[in-house]
Coordinates of C-alpha atoms in Angstrom, one line a residue:
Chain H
X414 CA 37.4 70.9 -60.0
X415 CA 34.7 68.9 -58.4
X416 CA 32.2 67.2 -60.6
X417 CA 29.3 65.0 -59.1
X418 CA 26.9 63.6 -60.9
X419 CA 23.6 64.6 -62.2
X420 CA 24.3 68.1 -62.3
X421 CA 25.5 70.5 -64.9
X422 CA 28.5 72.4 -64.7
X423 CA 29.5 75.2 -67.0
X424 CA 33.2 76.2 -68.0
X425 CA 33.8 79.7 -69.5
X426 CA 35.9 81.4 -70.1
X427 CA 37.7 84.1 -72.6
X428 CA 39.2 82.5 -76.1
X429 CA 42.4 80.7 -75.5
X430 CA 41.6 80.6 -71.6
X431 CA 42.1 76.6 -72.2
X432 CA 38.9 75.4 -72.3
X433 CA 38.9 73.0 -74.6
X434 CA 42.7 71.5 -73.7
X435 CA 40.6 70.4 -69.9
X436 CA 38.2 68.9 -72.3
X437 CA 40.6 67.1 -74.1
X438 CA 43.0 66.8 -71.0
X439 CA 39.9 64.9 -69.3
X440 CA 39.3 62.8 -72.3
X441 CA 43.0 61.6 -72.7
X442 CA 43.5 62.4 -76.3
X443 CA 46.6 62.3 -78.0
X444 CA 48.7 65.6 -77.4
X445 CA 47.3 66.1 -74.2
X446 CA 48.3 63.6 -71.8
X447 CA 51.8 65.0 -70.2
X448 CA 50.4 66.7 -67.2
X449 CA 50.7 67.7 -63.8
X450 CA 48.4 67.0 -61.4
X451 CA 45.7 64.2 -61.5
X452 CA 42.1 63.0 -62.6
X453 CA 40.1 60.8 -60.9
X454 CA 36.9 59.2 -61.3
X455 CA 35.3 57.9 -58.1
X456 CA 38.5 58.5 -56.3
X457 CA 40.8 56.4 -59.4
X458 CA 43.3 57.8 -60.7
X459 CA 42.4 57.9 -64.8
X460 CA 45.4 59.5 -65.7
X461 CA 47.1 56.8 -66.9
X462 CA 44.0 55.1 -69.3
X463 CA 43.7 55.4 -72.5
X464 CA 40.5 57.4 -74.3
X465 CA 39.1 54.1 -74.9
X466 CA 39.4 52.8 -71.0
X467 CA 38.3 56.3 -70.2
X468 CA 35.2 56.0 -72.3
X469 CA 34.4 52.6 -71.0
X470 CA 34.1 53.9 -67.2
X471 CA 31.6 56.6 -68.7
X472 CA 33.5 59.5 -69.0
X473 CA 32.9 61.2 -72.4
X474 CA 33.4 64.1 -75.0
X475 CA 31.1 66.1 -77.5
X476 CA 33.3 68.3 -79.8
X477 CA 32.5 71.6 -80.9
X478 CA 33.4 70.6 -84.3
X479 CA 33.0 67.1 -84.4
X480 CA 34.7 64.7 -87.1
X481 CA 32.8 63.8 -90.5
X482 CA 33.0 60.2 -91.6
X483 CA 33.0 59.5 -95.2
X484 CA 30.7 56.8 -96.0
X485 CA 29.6 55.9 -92.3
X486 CA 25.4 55.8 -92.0
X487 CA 24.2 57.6 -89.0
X488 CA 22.8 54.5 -87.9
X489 CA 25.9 52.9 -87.5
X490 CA 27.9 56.0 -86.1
X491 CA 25.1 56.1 -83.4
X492 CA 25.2 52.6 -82.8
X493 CA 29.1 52.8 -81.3
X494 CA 27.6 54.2 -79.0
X495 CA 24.7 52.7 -78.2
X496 CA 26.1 49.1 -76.3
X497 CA 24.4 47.0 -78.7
X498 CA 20.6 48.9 -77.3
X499 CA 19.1 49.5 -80.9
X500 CA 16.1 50.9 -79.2
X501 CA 18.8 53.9 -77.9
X502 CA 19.3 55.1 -81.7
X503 CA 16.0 56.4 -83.2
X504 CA 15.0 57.7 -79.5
X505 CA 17.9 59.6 -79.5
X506 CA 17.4 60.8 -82.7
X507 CA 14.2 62.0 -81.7
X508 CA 15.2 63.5 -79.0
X509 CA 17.6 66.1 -80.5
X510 CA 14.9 66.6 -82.9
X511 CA 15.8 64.7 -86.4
X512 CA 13.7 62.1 -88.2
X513 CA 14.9 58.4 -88.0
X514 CA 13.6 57.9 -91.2
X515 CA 15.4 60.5 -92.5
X516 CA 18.6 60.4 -91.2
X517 CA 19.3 56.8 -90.5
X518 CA 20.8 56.1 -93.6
X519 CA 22.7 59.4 -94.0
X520 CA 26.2 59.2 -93.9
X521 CA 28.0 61.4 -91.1
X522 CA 30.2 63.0 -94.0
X523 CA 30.7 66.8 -95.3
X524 CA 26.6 66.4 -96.6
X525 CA 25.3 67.3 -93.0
X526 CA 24.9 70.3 -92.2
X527 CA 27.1 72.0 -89.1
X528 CA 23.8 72.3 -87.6
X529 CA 22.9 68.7 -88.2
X530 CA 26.1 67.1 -87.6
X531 CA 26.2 69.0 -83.6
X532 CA 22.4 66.9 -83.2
X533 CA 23.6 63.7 -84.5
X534 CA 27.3 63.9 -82.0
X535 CA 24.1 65.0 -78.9
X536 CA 22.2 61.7 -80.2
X537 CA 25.7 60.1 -79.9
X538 CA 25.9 60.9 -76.2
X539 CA 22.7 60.0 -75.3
X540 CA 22.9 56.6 -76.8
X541 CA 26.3 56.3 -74.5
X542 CA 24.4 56.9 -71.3
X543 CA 28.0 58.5 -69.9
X544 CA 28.2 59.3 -66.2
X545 CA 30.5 62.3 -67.1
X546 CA 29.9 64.3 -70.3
X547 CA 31.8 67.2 -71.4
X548 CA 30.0 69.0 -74.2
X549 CA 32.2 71.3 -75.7
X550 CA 30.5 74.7 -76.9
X551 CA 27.0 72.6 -78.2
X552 CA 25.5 76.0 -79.3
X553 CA 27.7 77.2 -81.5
X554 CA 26.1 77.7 -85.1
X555 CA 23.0 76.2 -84.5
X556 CA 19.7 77.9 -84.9
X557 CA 17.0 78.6 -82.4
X558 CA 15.4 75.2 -82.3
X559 CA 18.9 73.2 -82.1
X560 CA 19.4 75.4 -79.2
X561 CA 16.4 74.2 -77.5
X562 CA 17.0 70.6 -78.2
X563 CA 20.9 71.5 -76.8
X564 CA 18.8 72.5 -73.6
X565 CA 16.5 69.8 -73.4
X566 CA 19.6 67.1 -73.6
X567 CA 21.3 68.5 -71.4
X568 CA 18.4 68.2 -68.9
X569 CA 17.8 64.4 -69.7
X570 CA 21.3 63.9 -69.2
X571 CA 21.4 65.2 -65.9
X572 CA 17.7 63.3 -64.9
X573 CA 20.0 60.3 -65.7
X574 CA 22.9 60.9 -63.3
X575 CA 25.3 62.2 -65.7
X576 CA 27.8 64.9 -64.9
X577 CA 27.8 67.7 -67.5
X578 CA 29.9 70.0 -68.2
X579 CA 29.2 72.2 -70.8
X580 CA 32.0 74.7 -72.6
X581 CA 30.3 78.0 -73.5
X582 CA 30.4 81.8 -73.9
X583 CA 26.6 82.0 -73.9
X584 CA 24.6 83.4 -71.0
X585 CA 21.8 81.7 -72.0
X586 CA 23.4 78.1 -71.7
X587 CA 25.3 79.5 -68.5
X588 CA 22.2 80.4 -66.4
X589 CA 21.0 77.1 -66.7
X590 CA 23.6 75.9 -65.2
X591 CA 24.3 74.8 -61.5
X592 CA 27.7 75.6 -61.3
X593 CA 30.4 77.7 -63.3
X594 CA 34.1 77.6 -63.4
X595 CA 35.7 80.4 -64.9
X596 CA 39.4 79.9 -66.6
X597 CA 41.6 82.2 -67.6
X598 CA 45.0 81.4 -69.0
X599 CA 44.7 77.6 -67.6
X600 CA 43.4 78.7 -64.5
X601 CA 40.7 78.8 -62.4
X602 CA 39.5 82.4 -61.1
X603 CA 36.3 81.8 -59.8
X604 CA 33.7 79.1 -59.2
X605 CA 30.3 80.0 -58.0
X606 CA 26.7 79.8 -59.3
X607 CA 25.8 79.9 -62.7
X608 CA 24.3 83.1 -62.3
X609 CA 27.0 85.1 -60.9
X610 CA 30.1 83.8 -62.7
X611 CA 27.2 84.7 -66.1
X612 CA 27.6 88.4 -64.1
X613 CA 31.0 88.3 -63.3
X614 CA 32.1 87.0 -67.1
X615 CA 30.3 89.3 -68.8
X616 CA 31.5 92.4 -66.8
X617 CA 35.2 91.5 -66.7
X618 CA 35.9 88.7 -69.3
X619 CA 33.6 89.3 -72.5
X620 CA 35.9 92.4 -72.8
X621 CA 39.3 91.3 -71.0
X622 CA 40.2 93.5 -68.0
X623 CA 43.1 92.1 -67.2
X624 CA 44.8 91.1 -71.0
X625 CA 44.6 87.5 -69.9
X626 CA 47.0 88.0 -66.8
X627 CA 44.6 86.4 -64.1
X628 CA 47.0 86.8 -61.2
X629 CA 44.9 88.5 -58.1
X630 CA 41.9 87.5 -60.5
X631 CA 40.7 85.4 -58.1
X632 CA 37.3 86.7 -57.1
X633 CA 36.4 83.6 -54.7
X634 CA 38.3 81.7 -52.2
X635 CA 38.5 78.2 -54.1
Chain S
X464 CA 24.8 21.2 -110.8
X465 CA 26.4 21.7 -108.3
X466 CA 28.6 24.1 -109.6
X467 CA 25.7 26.2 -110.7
X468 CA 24.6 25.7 -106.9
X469 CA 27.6 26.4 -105.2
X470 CA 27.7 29.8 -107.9
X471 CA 24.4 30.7 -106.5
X472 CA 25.3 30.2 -102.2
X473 CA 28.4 32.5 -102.9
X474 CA 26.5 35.1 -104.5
X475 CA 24.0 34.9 -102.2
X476 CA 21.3 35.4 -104.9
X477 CA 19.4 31.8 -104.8
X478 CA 15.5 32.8 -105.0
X479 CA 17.0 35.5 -107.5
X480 CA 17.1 33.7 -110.2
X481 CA 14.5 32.2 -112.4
X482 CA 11.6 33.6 -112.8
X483 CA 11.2 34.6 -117.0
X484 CA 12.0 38.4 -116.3
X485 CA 15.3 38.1 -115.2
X486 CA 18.1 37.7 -117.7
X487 CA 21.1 35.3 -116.2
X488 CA 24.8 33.8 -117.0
X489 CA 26.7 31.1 -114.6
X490 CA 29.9 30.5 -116.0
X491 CA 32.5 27.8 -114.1
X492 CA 35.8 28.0 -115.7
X493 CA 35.5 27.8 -119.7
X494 CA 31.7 25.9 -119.3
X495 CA 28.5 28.1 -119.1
X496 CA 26.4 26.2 -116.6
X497 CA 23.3 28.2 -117.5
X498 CA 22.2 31.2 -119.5
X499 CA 18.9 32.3 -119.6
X500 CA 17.6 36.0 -121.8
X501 CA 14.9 38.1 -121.8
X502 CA 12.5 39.7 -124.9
X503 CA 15.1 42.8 -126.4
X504 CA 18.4 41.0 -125.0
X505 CA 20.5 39.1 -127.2
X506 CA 23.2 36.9 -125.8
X507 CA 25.8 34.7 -127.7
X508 CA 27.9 32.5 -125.9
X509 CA 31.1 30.7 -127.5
X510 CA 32.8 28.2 -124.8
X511 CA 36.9 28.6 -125.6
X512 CA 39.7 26.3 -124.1
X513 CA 40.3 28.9 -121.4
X514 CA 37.3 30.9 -121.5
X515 CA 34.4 31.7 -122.7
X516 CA 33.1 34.5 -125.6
X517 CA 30.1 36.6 -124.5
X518 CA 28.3 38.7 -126.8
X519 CA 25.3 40.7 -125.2
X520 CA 23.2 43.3 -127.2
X521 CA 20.1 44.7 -126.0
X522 CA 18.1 46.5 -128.9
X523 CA 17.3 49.6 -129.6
X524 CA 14.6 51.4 -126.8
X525 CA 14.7 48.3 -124.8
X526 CA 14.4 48.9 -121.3
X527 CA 15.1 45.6 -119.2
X528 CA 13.5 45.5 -116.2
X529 CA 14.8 43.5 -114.0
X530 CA 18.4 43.2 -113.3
X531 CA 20.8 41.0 -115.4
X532 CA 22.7 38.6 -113.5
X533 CA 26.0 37.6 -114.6
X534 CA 27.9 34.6 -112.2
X535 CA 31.9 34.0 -113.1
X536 CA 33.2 31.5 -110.9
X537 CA 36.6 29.6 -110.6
X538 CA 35.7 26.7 -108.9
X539 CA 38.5 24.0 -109.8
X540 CA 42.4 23.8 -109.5
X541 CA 44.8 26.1 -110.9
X542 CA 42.5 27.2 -113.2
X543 CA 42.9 30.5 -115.8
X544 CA 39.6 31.9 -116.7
X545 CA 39.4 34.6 -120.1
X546 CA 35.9 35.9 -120.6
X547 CA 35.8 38.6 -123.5
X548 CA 32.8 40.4 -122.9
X549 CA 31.4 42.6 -125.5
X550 CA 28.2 44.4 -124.7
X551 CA 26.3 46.5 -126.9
X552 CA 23.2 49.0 -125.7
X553 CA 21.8 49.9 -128.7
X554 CA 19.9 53.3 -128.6
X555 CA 17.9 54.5 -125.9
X556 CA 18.5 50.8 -124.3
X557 CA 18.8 50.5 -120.5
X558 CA 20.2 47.9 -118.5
X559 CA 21.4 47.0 -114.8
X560 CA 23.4 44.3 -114.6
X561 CA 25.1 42.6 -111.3
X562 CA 28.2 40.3 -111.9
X563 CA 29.5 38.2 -109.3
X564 CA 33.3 36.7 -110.0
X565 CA 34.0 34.4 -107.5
X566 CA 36.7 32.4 -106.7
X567 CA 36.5 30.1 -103.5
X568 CA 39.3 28.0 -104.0
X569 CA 43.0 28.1 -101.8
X570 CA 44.7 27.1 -105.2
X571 CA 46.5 30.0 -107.6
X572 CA 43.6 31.5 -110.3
X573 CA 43.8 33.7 -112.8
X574 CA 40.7 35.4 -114.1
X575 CA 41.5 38.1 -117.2
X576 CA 38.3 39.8 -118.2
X577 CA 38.6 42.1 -121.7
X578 CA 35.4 43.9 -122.0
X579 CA 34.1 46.2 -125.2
X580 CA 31.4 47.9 -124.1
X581 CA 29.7 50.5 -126.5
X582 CA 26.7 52.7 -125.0
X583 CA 24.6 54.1 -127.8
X584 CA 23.3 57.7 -128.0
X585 CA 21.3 57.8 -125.1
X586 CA 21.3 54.3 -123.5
X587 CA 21.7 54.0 -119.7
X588 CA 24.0 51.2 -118.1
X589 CA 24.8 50.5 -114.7
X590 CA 26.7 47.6 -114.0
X591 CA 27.8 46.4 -110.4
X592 CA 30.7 43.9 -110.1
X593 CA 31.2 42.4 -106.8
X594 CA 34.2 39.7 -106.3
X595 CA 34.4 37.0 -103.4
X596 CA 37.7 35.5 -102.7
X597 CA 39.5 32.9 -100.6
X598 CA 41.1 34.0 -97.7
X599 CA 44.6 32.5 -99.1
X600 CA 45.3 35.7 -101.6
X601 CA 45.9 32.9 -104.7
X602 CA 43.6 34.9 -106.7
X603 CA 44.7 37.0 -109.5
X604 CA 42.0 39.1 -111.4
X605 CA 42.4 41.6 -114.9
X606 CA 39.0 43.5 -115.3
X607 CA 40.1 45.2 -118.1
X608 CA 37.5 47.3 -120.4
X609 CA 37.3 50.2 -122.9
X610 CA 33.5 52.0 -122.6
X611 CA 32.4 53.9 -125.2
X612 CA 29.6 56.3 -124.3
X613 CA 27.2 57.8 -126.8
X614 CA 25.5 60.9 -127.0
X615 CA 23.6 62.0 -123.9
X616 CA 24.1 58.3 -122.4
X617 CA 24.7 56.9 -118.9
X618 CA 27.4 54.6 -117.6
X619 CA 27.9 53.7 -114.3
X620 CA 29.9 51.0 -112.6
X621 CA 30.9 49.9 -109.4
X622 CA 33.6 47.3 -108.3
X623 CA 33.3 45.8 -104.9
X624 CA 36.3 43.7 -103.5
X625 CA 35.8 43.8 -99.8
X626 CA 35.1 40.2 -99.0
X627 CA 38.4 37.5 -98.8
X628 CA 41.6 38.5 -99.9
X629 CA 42.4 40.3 -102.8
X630 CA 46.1 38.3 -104.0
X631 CA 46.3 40.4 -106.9
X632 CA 43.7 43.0 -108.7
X633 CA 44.6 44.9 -112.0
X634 CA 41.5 47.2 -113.3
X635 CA 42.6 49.0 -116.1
X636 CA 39.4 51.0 -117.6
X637 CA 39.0 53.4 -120.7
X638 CA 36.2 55.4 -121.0
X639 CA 35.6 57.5 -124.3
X640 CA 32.6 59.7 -123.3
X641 CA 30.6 61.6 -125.8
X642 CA 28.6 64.7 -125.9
X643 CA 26.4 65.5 -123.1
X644 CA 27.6 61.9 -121.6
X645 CA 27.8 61.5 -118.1
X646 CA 29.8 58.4 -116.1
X647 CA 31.0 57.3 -113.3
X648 CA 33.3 54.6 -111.8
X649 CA 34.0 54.0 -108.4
X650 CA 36.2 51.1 -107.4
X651 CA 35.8 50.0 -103.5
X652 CA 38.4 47.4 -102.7
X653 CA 40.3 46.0 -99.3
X654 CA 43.8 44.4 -99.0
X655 CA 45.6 42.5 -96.4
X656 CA 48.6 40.3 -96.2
X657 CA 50.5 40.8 -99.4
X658 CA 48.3 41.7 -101.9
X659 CA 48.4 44.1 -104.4
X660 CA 45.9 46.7 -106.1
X661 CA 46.6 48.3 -109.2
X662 CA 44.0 50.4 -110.4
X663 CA 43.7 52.4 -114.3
X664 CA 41.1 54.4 -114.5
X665 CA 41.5 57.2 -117.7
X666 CA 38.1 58.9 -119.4
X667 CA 38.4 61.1 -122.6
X668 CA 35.4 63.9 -122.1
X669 CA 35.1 64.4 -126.0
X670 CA 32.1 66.0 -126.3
X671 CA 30.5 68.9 -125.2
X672 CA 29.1 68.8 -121.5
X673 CA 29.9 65.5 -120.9
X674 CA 30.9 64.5 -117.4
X675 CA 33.0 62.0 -115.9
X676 CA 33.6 61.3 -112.0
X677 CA 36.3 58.4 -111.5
X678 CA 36.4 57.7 -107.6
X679 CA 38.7 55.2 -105.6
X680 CA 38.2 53.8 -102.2
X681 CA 41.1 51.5 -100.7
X682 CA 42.1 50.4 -97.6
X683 CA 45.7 48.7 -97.5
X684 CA 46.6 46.7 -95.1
X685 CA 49.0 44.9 -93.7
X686 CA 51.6 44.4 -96.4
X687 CA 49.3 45.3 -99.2
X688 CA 50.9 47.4 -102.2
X689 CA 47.9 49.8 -104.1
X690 CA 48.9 52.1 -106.8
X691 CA 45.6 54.2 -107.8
X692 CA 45.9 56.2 -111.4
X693 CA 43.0 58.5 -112.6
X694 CA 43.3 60.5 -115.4
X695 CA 40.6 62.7 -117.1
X696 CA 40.6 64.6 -119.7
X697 CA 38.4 67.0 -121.3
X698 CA 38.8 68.3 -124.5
X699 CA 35.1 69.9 -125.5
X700 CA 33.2 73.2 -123.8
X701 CA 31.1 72.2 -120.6
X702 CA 32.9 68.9 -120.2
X703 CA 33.0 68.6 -116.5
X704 CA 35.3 65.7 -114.4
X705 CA 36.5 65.0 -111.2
X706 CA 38.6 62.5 -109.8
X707 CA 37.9 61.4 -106.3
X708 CA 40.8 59.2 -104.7
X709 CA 40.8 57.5 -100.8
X710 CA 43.5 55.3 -99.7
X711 CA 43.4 54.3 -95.9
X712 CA 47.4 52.5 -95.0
X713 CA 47.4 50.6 -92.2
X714 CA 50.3 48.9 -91.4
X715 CA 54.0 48.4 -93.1
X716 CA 52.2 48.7 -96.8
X717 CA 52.5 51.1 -99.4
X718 CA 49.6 53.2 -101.0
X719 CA 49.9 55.3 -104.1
X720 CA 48.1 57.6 -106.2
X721 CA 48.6 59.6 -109.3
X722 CA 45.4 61.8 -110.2
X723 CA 46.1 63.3 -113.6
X724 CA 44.2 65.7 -114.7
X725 CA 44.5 67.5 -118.6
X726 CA 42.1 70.0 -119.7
X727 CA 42.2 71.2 -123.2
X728 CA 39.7 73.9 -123.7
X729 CA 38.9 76.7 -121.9
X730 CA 35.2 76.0 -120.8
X731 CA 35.9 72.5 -119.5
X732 CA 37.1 72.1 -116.0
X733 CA 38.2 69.3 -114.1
X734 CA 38.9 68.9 -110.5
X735 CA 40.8 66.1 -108.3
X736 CA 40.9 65.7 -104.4
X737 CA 43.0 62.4 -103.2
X738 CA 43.4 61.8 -99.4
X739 CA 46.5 59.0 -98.4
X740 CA 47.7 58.0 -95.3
X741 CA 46.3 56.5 -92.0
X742 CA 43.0 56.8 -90.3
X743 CA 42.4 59.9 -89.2
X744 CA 43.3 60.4 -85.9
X745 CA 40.3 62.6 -84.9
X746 CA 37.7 60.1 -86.2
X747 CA 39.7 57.8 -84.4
X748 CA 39.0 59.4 -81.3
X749 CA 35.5 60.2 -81.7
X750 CA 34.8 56.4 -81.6
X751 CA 36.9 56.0 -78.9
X752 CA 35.6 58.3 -76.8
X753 CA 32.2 56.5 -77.0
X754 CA 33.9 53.1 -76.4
X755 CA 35.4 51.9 -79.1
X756 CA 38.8 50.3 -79.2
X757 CA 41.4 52.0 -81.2
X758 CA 40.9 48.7 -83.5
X759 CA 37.2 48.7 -83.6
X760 CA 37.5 52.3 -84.5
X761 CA 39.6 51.9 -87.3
X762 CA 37.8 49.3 -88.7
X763 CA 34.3 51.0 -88.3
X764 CA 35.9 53.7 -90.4
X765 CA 37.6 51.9 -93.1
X766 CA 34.0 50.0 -93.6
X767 CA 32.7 53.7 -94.0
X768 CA 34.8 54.9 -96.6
X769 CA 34.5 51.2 -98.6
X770 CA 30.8 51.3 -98.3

C-alpha cells in the first residue's frame, strides 16, 4: 500500500478480511507487532517504534469502538491531543458538531453516548493535526447528522495534508473516497478508484463469492 | 498566627474566610487557633491534652448558607492529634462543610478522628474532607465515624487524598440509614512508596427505600498496600445500594477488595461492580496513539478515575 498525503484512502473489505489488524498493525499496538514485511513513513522504517514514537511522527488511529475513561473531562481527553494549542479543543468540538459548553466538562466514560463518544475520538484527531490518520469504521451507529460531520472531517483532514484512510463497508463513505483497497483474508485483491472497488465490493464481496478464499481474486494488476 | 496562616496557604482558602456568613474552625495540634459560628450553628470546643472536643449542632430548619470550614493541622514534631467530632443536624437542617487535615511536617503524626454524626429526619449534609501531606509518608491518619441518617435525610461525603503521600490511611465508616434516606461516600485516595490504605466502609439500609452508594477510587503505587471493604446491607422493601470499587496497581504493590453485599428482604436489591488490576491497556493506547508517553498516559488516567 501506498499512502500520500492529503488524500483519502478507503479499505474494505468483508468481516474478518483483516481490516482492522492493518489498523492496528500500522499503529504498533500491543499483539500486533510480529510481522513480516515493513512500514515506512517517508521512506523510515517505523517498524521498530513504539505507538507512542509512532504517534509523535504523525501517524494515528481512530477506533471503531473507542475506549471510555472514567472520570477524564473531555477537555482534558482532547487536550492530549491537542500539543498544548487550547484554541484546537472547542474548534474541534465544533467541528464534529458538539457544544463546548456542553461537553467540556463531560467525562469520556460509559455516560456518552456511542454516538457521542465516535465525535469526541473525530475532535481528538483533529486537535492532533496527524499526517496519517486511519479511521476505523467512523460511521458505524451514528445517525444521519454524525455521518455528515464524519464527512466533513474527513475533508478538513485532507485540506490539511493528512493521509486518511478510512475502514468501511458503506458505499456512501467509499465513493468519497480517492482510492480503495480491498482485502480479503489479509490480502489485497484489488486497488482502484473508489468508485469501482464500491462496484466491485458490492457485486462480489457484500455476499462472498469466493467463501473468503481470495486466490485468483485479484481483479487488478497491483 | 502564624499557624492559623500557615493553615490557611495549605488549604488554599485565604480570602475564604471571614466574612460573618461563613462558619470556621483552625485547629493546630490540641489548640484551636480560631473558631468563628454563624446564627442556627452551635459549636462547643473543649481543648484536651492530645486533642481537641468538637461539638457542632445546627438547629432545627436551619439552612447554612455558606459553607462551613473546618482546618485540622499538625504542624509540630511528633505530634498525635484526637479530635472527637460530634455533629448534630437537627431537623430539616442543612449544611456543607469542607475540612482540610493537613499535615506538612517530615516528622511521624498521628491524627485519629472519632466522629458521631446524627442527621435528623430530613436534614441534608454534605461534607468534603480533603487531606495534604508531606511527601515523606510519616503521616498516619484514623477518620473513623458512625452516621446516623434520619428519615428522608441526605448524607454525602467525599475524602480526597491525592496530594503528598499517604504513609498510612485507616477510614473505617458506619452508616445507619433510615427510611427513604439516601447516602453516599466516595473515598478518592493515591499511594506511592510504602504506604498503606485501608478502607471500611459498611451502611445498614433499615428503612424503607433508603439508598446507599459506597464508592472507592485508588491508585496504588509503587509499594503501596490498599485493602478496600464495602459492605451494604439492606434489610427494608425499596432499600436500594450499590457498591462501586476502583483500584488502579501500578507497580510491585498489592490492592485488595472485598464488596459484601447482604440483602434481607425481597424488595430490596443491592448491586456491586469492583474493577482491580493495572491501567487498562486500551485506554493506554488511546493516549498513546495521540502522543502520549506510556507514563503520561497512565498518569492522565489514574487522575481521571481519582477526580
Amino acid at each position: 500500500m501506498e499512502i500520500v498525503a492529503g488524500k483519502i484512502y478507503a479499505l474494505v473489505g468483508p468481516n474478518g478480511a483483516g481490516k482492522s489488524t492493518l489498523a492496528y498493525v500500522l499503529m504498533g499496538l500491543d499483539g500486533y507487532r510480529e510481522i513480516t514485511g515493513d512500514i515506512k513513513l517517508d521512506g523510515k522504517s517505523i517498524k521498530k517504534l513504539s505507538v507512542s514514537q509512532r504517534a509523535k511522527l504523525g501517524l494515528t488511529l481512530a477506533w471503531q469502538e473507542p475506549a471510555r475513561f472514567q472520570g477524564l473531562r473531555v477537555e482534558d481527553f482532547l487536550r492530549a491531543s491537542s500539543d498544548k494549542d487550547e484554541t484546537r479543543i472547542a474548534e474541534a468540538l465544533e467541528m464534529v458538531g458538539l457544544k463546548p459548553e456542553k461537553y467540556l466538562g463531560r467525562a469520556v466514560d460509559k455516560t456518552l453516548s456511542g454516538g457521542e463518544r465516535k465525535r469526541i475520538e473525530l475532535a481528538s484527531i483533529i486537535c492532533m493535526r496527524p499526517r496519517v490518520v486511519v479511521l476505523d469504521e467512523p460511521d458505524s451507529g451514528v445517525d444521519v447528522e454524525a455521518l455528515k460531520k464524519v464527512f466533513e472531517v474527513m475533508e478538513h483532514l485532507k485540506r490539511q495534508g493528512t493521509a486518511v484512510i478510512v475502514i468501511t463497508h458503506s458505499m456512501q463513505i467509499l465513493r468519497k473516497t480517492e482510492r480503495a483497497f480491498l482485502l480479503c483474508e489479509g490480502k489485497i485483491i484489488d486497488e482502484s478508484g473508489g468508485e469501482d472497488v464500491a462496484e466491485y465490493f458490492r457485486k462480489r464481496c457484500l455476499v462472498c463469492q469466493h467463501k473468503n478464499k481470495p486466490e485468483g481474486e485479484r481483479r487488478t494488476n497491483i | 498566627m502564624k499557624e492559623m496562616n500557615e493553615l490557611l496557604r495549605l488549604a488554599e482558602i485565604e480570602g475564604v474566610i471571614g466574612d460573618s456568613q461563613t462558619a470556621s474552625l483552625f485547629i493546630d495540634n490540641n489548640k484551636v487557633l480560631s473558631s468563628s459560628g454563624v446564627e442556627g450553628l452551635e459549636l462547643k470546643l473543649k481543648e484536651q491534652k492530645d486533642g481537641v472536643d468538637i461539638s457542632v449542632r445546627v438547629l432545627p430548619g436551619v439552612v447554612i448558607r455558606k459553607p462551613v470550614h473546618f482546618c485540622f493541622g499538625i504542624l509540630h514534631k511528633s505530634r498525635v492529634q484526637k479530635i472527637n467530632m460530634d455533629i448534630t443536624l437537627e431537623k430539616g437542617a442543612v449544611m456543607n462543610v469542607f475540612s482540610h487535615c493537613i499535615f506538612p511536617k517530615k516528622d511521624p503524626s498521628r491524627h485519629l478522628m472519632e466522629g458521631k454524626i446524627n442527621i435528623k429526619e430530613g436534614a441534608t449534609f454534605r461534607y468534603f474532607e480533603k487531606h495534604i501531606h508531606s511527601e515523606t509518608g510519616s503521616s498516619k491518619v484514623y477518620p473513623h465515624a458512625k452516621v446516623k441518617i434520619g428519615k428522608g435525610a441526605r448524607f454525602k461525603t467525599d475524602f480526597e487524598l491525592i496530594g503528598g503521600r499517604v504513609g498510612l490511611i485507616d477510614i473505617d465508616y458506619d452508616l445507619y440509614c433510615d427510611a427513604d434516606s439516601s447516602s453516599e461516600f466516595l473515598s478518592k485516595i493515591s499511594g506511592r512508596g510504602r504506604d498503606i490504605i485501608n478502607v471500611r466502609e459498611r451502611a445498614i439500609l433499615s428503612g424503607e427505600n433508603a439508598k446507599a452508594v459506597l464508592r472507592s477510587r485508588i491508585a496504588a503505587r509503587d509499594e503501596t498496600k490498599a485493602e478496600v471493604l464495602n459492605k451494604i446491607t439492606a434489610k427494608a422493601a425499596g432499600s436500594f445500594g450499590h457498591v462501586d470499587c476502583t483500584e488502579i496497581l501500578q507497580g510491585r504493590g498489592k490492592v485488595k477488595a472485598y464488596p459484601e453485599v447482604e440483602v434481607l428482604h425481597p424488595l430490596a436489591r443491592v448491586t456491586h461492580e469492583a474493577s482491580l488490576g493495572g491501567v487498562d491497556n486500551r485506554q493506554l493506547e488511546t493516549l498513546m496513539a495521540r502522543g502520549l508517553s506510556n507514563l503520561e498516559a497512565e498518569e492522565l488516567i489514574i487522575r481521571g478515575i481519582l477526580s
